[in-house]
Coordinates of C-alpha atoms in Angstrom, one line a residue:
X1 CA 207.5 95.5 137.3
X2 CA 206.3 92.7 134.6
X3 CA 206.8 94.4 131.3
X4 CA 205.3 93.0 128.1
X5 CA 207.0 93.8 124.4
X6 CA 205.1 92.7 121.3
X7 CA 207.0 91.8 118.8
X8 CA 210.5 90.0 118.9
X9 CA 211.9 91.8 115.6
X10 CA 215.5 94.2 115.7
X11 CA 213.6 96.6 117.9
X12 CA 212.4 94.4 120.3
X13 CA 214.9 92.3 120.8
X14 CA 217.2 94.9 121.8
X15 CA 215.2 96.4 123.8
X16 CA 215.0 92.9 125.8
X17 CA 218.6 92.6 125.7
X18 CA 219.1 96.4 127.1
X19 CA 216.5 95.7 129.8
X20 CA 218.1 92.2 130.7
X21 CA 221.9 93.9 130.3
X22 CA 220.6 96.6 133.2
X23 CA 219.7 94.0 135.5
X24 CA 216.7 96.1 136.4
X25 CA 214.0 94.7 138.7
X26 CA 211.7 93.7 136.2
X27 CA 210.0 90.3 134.6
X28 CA 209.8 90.8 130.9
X29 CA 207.8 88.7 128.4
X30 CA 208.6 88.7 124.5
X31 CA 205.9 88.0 122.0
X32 CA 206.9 87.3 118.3
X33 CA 204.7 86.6 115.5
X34 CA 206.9 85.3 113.9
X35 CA 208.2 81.4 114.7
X36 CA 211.9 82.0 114.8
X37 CA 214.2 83.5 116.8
X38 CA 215.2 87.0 116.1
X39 CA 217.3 88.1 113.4
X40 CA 219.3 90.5 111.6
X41 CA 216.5 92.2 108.6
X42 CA 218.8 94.1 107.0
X43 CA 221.5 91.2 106.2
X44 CA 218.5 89.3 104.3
X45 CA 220.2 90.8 100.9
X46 CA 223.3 89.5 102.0
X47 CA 221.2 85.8 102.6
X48 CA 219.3 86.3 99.3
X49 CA 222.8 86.8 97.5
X50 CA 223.8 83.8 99.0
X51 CA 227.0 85.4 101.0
X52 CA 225.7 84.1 104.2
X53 CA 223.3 81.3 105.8
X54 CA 220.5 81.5 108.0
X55 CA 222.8 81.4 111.2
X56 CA 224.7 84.0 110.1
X57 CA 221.9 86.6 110.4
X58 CA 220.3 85.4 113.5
X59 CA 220.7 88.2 116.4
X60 CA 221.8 86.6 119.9
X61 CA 219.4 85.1 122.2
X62 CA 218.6 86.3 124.8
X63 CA 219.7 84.0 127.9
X64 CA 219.5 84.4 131.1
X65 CA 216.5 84.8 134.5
X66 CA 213.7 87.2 134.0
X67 CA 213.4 87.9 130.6
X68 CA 210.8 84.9 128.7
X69 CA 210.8 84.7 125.1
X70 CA 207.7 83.3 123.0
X71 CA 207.8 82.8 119.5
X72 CA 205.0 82.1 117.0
X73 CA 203.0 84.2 119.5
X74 CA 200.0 86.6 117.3
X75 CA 198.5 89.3 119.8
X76 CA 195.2 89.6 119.2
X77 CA 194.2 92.5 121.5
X78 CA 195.3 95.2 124.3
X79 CA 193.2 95.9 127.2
X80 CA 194.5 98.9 128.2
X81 CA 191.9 99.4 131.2
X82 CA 193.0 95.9 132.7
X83 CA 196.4 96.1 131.4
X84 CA 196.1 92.9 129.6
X85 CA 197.4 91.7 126.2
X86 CA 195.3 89.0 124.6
X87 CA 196.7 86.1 122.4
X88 CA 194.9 84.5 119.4
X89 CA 195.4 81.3 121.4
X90 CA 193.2 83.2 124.2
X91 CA 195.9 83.7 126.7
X92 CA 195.9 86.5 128.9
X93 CA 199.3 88.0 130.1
X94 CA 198.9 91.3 132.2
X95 CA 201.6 94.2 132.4
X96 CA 202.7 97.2 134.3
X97 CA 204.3 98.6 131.0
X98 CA 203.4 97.6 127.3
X99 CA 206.0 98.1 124.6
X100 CA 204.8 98.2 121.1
X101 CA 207.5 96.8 118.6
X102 CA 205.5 95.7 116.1
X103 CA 207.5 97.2 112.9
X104 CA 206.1 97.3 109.6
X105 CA 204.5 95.1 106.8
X106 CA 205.5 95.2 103.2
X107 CA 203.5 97.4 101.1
X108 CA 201.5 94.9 98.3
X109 CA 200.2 97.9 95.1
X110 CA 196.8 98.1 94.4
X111 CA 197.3 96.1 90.7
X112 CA 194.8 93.8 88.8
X113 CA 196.0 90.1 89.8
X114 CA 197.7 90.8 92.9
X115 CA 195.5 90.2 96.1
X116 CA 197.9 90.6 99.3
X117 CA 195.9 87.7 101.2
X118 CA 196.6 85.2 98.4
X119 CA 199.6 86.4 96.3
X120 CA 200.9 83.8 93.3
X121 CA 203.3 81.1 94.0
X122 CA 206.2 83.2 91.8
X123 CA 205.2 86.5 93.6
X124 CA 206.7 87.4 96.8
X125 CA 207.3 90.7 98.9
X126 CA 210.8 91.0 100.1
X127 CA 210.9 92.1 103.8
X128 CA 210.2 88.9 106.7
X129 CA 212.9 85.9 106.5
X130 CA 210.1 83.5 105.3
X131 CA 210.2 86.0 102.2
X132 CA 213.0 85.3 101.7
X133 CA 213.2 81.8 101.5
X134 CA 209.8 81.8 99.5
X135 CA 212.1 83.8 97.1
X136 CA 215.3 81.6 97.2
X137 CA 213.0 78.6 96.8
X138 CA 211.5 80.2 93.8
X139 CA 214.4 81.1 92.7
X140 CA 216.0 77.6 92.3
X141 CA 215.8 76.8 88.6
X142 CA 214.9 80.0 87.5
X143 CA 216.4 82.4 85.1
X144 CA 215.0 85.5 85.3
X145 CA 213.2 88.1 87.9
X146 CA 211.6 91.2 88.0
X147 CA 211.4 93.4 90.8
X148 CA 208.9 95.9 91.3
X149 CA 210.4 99.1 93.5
X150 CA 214.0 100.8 93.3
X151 CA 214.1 102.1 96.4
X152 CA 217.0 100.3 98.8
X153 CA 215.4 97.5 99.4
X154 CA 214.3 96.8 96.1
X155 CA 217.7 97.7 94.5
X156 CA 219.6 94.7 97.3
X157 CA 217.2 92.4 96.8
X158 CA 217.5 92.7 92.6
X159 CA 221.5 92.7 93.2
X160 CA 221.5 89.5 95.6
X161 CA 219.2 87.4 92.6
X162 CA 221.8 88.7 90.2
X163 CA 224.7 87.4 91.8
X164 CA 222.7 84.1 91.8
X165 CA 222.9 84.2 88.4
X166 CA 219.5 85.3 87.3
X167 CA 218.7 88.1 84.4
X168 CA 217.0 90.9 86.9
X169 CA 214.7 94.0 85.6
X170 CA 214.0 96.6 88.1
X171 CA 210.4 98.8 87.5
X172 CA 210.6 101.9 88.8
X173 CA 207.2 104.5 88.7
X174 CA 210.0 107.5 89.1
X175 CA 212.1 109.3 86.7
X176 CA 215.5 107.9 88.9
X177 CA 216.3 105.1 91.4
X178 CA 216.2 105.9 95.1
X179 CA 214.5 109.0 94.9
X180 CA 214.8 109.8 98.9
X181 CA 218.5 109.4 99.0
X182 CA 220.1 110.2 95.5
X183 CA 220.0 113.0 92.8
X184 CA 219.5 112.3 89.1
X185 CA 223.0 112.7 88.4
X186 CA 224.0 110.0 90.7
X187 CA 221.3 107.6 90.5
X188 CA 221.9 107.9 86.5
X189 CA 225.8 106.6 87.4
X190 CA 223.9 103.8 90.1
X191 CA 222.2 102.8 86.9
X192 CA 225.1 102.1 84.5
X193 CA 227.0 100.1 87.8
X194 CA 223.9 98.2 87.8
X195 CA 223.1 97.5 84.2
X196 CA 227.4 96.4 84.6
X197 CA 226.0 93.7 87.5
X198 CA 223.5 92.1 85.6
X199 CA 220.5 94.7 86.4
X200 CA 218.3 96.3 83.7
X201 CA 216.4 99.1 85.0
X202 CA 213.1 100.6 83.4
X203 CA 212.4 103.7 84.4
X204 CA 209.4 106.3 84.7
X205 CA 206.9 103.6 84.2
X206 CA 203.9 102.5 86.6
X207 CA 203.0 98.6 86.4
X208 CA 199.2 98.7 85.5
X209 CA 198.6 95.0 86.3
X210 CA 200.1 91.6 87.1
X211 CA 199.2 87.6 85.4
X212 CA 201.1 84.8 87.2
X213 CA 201.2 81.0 86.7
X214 CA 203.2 77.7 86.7
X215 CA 205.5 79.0 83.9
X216 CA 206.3 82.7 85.3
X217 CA 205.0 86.1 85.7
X218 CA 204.2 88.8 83.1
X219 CA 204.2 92.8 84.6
X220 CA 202.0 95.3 82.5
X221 CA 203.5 98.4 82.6
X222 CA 201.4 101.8 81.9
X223 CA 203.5 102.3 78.4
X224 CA 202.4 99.0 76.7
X225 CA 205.0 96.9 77.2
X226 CA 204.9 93.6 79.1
X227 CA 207.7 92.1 81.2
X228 CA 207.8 88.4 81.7
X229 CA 210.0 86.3 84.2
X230 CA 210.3 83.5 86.3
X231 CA 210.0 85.4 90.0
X232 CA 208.1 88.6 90.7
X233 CA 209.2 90.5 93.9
X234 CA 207.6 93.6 95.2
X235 CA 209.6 96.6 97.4
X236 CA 207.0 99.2 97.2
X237 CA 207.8 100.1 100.5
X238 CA 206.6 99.4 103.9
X239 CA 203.4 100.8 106.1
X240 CA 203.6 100.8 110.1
X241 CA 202.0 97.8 111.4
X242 CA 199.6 100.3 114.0
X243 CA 196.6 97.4 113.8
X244 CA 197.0 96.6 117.9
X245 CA 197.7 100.6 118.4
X246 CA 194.9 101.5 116.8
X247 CA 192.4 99.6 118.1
X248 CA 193.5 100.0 121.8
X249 CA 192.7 103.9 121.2
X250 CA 196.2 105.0 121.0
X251 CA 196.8 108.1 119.4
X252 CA 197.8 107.0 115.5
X253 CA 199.1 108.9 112.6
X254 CA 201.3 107.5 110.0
X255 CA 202.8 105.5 113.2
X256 CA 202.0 105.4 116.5
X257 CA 202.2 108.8 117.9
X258 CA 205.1 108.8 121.0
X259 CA 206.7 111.6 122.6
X260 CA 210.7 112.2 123.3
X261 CA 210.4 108.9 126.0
X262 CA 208.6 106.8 123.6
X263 CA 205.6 106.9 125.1
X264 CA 202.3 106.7 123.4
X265 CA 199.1 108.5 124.0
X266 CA 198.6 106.0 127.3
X267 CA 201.8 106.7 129.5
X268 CA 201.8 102.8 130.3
X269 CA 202.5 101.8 127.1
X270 CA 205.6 103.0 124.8
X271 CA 206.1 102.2 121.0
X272 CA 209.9 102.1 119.4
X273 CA 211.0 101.1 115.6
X274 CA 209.2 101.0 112.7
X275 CA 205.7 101.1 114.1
X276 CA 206.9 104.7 115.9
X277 CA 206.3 108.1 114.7
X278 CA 208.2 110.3 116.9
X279 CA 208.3 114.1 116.3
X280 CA 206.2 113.5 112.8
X281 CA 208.7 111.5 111.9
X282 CA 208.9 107.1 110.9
X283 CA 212.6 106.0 111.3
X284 CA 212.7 102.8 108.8
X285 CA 216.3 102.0 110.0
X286 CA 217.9 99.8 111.9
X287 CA 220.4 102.9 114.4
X288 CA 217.1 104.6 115.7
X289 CA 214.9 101.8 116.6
X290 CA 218.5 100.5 118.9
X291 CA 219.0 104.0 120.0
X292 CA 215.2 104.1 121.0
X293 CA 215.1 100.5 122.3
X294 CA 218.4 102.1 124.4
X295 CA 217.0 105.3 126.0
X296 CA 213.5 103.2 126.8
X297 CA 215.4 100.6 128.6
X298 CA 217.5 103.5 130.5
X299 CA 213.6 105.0 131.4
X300 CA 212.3 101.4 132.9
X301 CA 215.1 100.7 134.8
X302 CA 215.4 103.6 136.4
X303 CA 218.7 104.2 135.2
X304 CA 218.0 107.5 134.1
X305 CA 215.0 108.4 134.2
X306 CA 215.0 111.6 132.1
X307 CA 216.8 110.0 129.4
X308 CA 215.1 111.3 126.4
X309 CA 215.4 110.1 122.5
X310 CA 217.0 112.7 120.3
X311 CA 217.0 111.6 116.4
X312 CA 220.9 111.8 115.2
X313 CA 221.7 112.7 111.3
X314 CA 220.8 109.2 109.0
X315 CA 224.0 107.3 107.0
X316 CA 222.6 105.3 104.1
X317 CA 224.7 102.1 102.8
X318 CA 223.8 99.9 100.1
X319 CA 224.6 96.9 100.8
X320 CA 225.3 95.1 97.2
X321 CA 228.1 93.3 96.1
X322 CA 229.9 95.2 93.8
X323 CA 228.5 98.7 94.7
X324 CA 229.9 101.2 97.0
X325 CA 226.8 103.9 98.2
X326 CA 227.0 106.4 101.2
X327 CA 224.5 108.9 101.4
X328 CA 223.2 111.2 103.8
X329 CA 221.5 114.8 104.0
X330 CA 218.4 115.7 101.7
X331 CA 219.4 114.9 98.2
X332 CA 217.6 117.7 97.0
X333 CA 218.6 121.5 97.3
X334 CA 219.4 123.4 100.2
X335 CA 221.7 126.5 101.1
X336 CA 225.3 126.1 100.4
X337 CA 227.9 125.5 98.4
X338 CA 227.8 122.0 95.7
X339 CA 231.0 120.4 94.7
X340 CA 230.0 117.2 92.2
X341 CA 232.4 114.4 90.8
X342 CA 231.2 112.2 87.9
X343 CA 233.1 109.5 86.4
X344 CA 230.1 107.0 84.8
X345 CA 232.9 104.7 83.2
X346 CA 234.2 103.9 86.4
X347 CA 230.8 104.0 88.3
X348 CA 232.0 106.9 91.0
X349 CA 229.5 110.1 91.5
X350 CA 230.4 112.1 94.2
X351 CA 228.5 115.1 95.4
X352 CA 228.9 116.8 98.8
X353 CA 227.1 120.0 100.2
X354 CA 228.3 122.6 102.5
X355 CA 227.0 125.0 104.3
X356 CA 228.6 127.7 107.4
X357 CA 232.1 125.1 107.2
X358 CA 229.6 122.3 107.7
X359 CA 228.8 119.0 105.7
X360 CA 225.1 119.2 105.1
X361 CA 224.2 116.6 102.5
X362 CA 226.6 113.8 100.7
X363 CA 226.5 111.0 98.0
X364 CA 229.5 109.0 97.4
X365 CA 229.2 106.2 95.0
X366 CA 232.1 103.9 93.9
X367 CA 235.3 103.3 95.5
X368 CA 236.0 106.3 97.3
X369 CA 238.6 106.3 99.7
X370 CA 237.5 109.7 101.6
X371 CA 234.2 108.2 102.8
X372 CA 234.9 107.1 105.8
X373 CA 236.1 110.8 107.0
X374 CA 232.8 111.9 105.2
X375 CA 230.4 110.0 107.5
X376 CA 232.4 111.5 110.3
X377 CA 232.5 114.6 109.5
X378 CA 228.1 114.8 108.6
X379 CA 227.5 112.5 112.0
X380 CA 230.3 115.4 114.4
X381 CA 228.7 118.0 112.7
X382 CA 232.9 119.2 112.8
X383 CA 234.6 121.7 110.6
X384 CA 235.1 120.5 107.2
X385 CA 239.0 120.8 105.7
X386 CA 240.0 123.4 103.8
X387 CA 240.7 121.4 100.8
X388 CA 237.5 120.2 99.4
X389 CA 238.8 118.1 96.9
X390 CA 240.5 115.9 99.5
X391 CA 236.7 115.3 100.6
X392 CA 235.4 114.9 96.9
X393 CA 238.2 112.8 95.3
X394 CA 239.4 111.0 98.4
X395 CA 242.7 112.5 97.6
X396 CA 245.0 113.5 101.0
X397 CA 244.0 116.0 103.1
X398 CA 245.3 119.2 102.5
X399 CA 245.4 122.9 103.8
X400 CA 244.9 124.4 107.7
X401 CA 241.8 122.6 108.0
X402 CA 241.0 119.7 110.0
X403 CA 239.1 116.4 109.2
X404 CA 238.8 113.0 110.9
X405 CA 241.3 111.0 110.3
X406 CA 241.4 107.8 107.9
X407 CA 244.5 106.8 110.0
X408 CA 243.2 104.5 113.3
X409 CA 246.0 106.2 115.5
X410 CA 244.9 109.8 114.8
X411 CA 241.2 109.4 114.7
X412 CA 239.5 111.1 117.6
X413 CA 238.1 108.5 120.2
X414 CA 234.6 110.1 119.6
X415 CA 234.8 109.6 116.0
X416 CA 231.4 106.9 115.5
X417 CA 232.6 103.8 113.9
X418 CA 229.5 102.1 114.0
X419 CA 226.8 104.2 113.0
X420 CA 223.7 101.5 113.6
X421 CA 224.9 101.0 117.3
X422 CA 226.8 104.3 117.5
X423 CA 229.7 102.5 118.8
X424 CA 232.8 105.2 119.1
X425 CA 236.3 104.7 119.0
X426 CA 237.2 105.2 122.3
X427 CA 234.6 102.5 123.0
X428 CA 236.5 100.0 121.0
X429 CA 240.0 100.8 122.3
X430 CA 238.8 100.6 125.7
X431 CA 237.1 97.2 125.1
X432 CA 240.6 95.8 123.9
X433 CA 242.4 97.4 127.1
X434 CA 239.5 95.1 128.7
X435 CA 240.7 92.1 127.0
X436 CA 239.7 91.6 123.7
X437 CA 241.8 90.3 121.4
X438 CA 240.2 89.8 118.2
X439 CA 237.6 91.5 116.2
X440 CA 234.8 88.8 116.9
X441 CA 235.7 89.2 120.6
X442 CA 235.4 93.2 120.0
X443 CA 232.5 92.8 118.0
X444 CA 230.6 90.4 120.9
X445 CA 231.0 92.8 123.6
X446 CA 230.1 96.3 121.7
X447 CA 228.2 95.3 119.3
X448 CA 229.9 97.3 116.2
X449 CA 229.4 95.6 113.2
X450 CA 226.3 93.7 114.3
X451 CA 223.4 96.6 112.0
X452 CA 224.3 96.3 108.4
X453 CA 227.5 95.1 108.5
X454 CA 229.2 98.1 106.7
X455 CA 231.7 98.7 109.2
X456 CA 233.1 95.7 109.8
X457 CA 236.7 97.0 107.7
X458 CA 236.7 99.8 110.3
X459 CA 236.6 97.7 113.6
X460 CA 238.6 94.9 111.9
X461 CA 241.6 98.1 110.6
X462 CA 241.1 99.9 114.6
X463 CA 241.7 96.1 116.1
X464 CA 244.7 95.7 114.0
X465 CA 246.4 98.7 114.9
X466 CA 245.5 97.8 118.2
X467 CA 247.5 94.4 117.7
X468 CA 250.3 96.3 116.2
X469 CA 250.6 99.0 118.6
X470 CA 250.4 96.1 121.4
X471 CA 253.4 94.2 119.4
X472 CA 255.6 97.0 119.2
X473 CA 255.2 98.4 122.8
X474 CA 256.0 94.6 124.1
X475 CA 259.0 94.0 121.7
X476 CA 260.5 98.0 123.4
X477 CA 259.3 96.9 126.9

């Protein structure tokens, strides 16, 4: 079966790295838009801070017969009748199943002075890796940037030109940053840890138009005021790229409309990551578009056929320097009991919700040392402890009830480590009873620490114990 995925992005290059892993009987063909080999999107922050280099967030290639990767690669059109993709270079490469992987674009506002087809030298969007470097090239010899959008995106990429050195301003149209995954209360503490990093944040204020140059960039807000710096870069969000989709006839909402197989309105063509809507729903992160890309390739290979994707509850991490986020839930109301924590000197807000002995909804922000158990406890769905405050001060666990462990030795082997690849414990320990010896060797062969990064500690404390345990059962032996 000759399978065709368009677009060679997080999505679709796992998805040609499950296929090729099953060793299914199947050619498959990789077209990216983009010129480079795939990479990690959601370390650019890290690359924008200047923490890592460009090698460090490429993903693996993938190697090996039957699976042929083309870079720099614009699809121009799907016949679906003939089952042909068309190329802007006017090649025609025909399929027996179509994956769309196309993700999503950064979202450019409607503002006097900015035309998305021909943006200013000092204004960039933050989302491809040619964004990026337009923005650390920008950003040499510069002193100051604003960036338009405090959502999470907007919020890394305003922390990474901080640490650079630069005086950062964040504009944000709402009354509080990161509206989707924090309360007030807790955005209001996200603000002071900011303003303690460098970041000025102005609030509650729509930009009303933009004037850019050779000596910088001034922001009009709706108030009055003008904002000047040397770099302008926008994180108003992102819109499915559903261009191809739509004009193939696929069935299109806000994404492309697929079904619990991920496939779209025409049963030989499926649609995973960004550019999906599945259930009414756009994912946006990294651990669905891999657990799609996974239950896909389990459907093409025949390796289990009625594997079906089921959505699992959402972690979000920040990843800045300096700032400690975990949320997950609906920030805003639900049934339940609240239990809040505030401590804006030291830049910790903690909020959980419970409902029926079951963690609904969480924010932790600052060094908490209970958060680990927290993401445990919201992914299991498992009792929570009797002791709340052990949950909401990261104090020790107290009372009948029972919690994940913090300890490696006692945590469950289902306990998830790795939330992006949903790699468990028991995964882990059973890939160092394979062999693996270190936590790069542990990390190559399941893949834990290889989304945003965030667990990385984890794997590194679970390998160590590991080491230990192995030490101490040799030295008795």
């Amino acid at each position: 079966m000759n399978v065709v995925i368009v677009g060679y992005g997080m999505a679709g290059s796992r998805l040609a790295a499950e296929l090729h892993a099953r060793d299914g009987d199947l050619k498959v063909v990789v077209l990216g838009a983009e010129p480079h080999r795939a990479y990690n999107r959601i370390m650019l922050s890290t690359l924008l801070a200047g923490k890592v280099a460009e090698p460090d967030v490429e993903l693996a290639e993938i190697a090996g017969q039957g699976v042929d990767v083309r870079t720099g690669v614009q699809v121009a059109a799907l016949d679906t009748d003939a089952r042909v993709v068309r190329t802007d270079d006017g090649d025609r490469i025909g399929y027996d199943h179509l994956v769309l992987a196309t993700g999503s674009r950064a979202l450019v506002p409607p503002l006097p002075g900015l035309d998305p087809a021909d943006l200013p030298e000092r204004v960039v969007p933050f989302r491809t890796l040619d964004d990026c470097r337009r923005i650390l090239a920008a950003a040499e010899g510069a002193r100051s940037a604003l960036v338009l959008g405090g959502g999470l995106l907007g919020l890394e990429a305003a922390r990474g030109l901080a640490a650079r050195g630069l005086d950062v301003g964040v504009v944000h149209p709402l009354p509080y940053l990161m509206e989707r995954q924090l309360d007030p209360a807790g955005a209001a503490v996200l603000a002071g840890t900011l303003a303690d990093l460098g970041v000025s944040t102005h609030l509650a204020v729509a930009a009303t138009g933009v004037a850019a140059d050779a000596d910088g960039v001034r922001l009009d807000l709706a108030d009055g005021r003008s904002l000047t710096a040397d770099l302008l870069v926008i994180s108003c969000g992102v819109r499915p790229d559903t261009a191809l989709a739509a004009a193939a006839g696929l069935a299109v909402d806000r994404g492309v409309v697929v079904d619990d197989r991920l496939r779209t309105s025409d049963p030989a063509i499926s649609a995973i990551g960004d550019c999906a809507q599945h259930d009414g729903t756009l994912t946006g992160l990294v651990a669905p578009a891999w657990a799609q890309a996974r239950v896909l390739a389990q459907v093409l290979t025949g390796e289990d056929p009625a594997a079906r994707y089921r959505p699992r509850p959402v972690v979000t991490r920040l990843k800045a320097a300096g700032i400690d986020l975990a949320a997950m839930g609906d920030p805003g109301g639900g049934p339940g009991e609240e239990l809040t924590f505030a401590d804006p000197a030291r830049g910790t807000y903690a909020r959980l919700r419970i409902h029926e002995e079951r963690l609904t909804a969480a924010i932790l922000l600052g060094d908490n040392p209970s958060v680990g158990t927290v993401v445990q406890l919201f992914d299991r769905g498992a009792p929570v402890p009797a002791d709340r405050r052990a949950l909401l001060l990261g104090r020790a666990l107290g009372g009948t009830g029972a919690a994940p462990a913090e300890s490696p030795a006692l945590m469950p082997d289902a306990a998830t480590v790795c939330q992006c690849n949903d790699v468990r414990k028991g995964a882990l320990v059973a890939c160092w009873r394979a062999g693996a010896r270190t936590v790069d060797e542990v990390v190559a062969t399941t893949r834990a620490a290889t989304g945003c990064g965030g667990c990385r500690d984890a794997v590194a404390g679970i390998v160590g114990w590991l080491c230990e345990a192995d030490s101490v059962g040799a030295a008795a032996r």
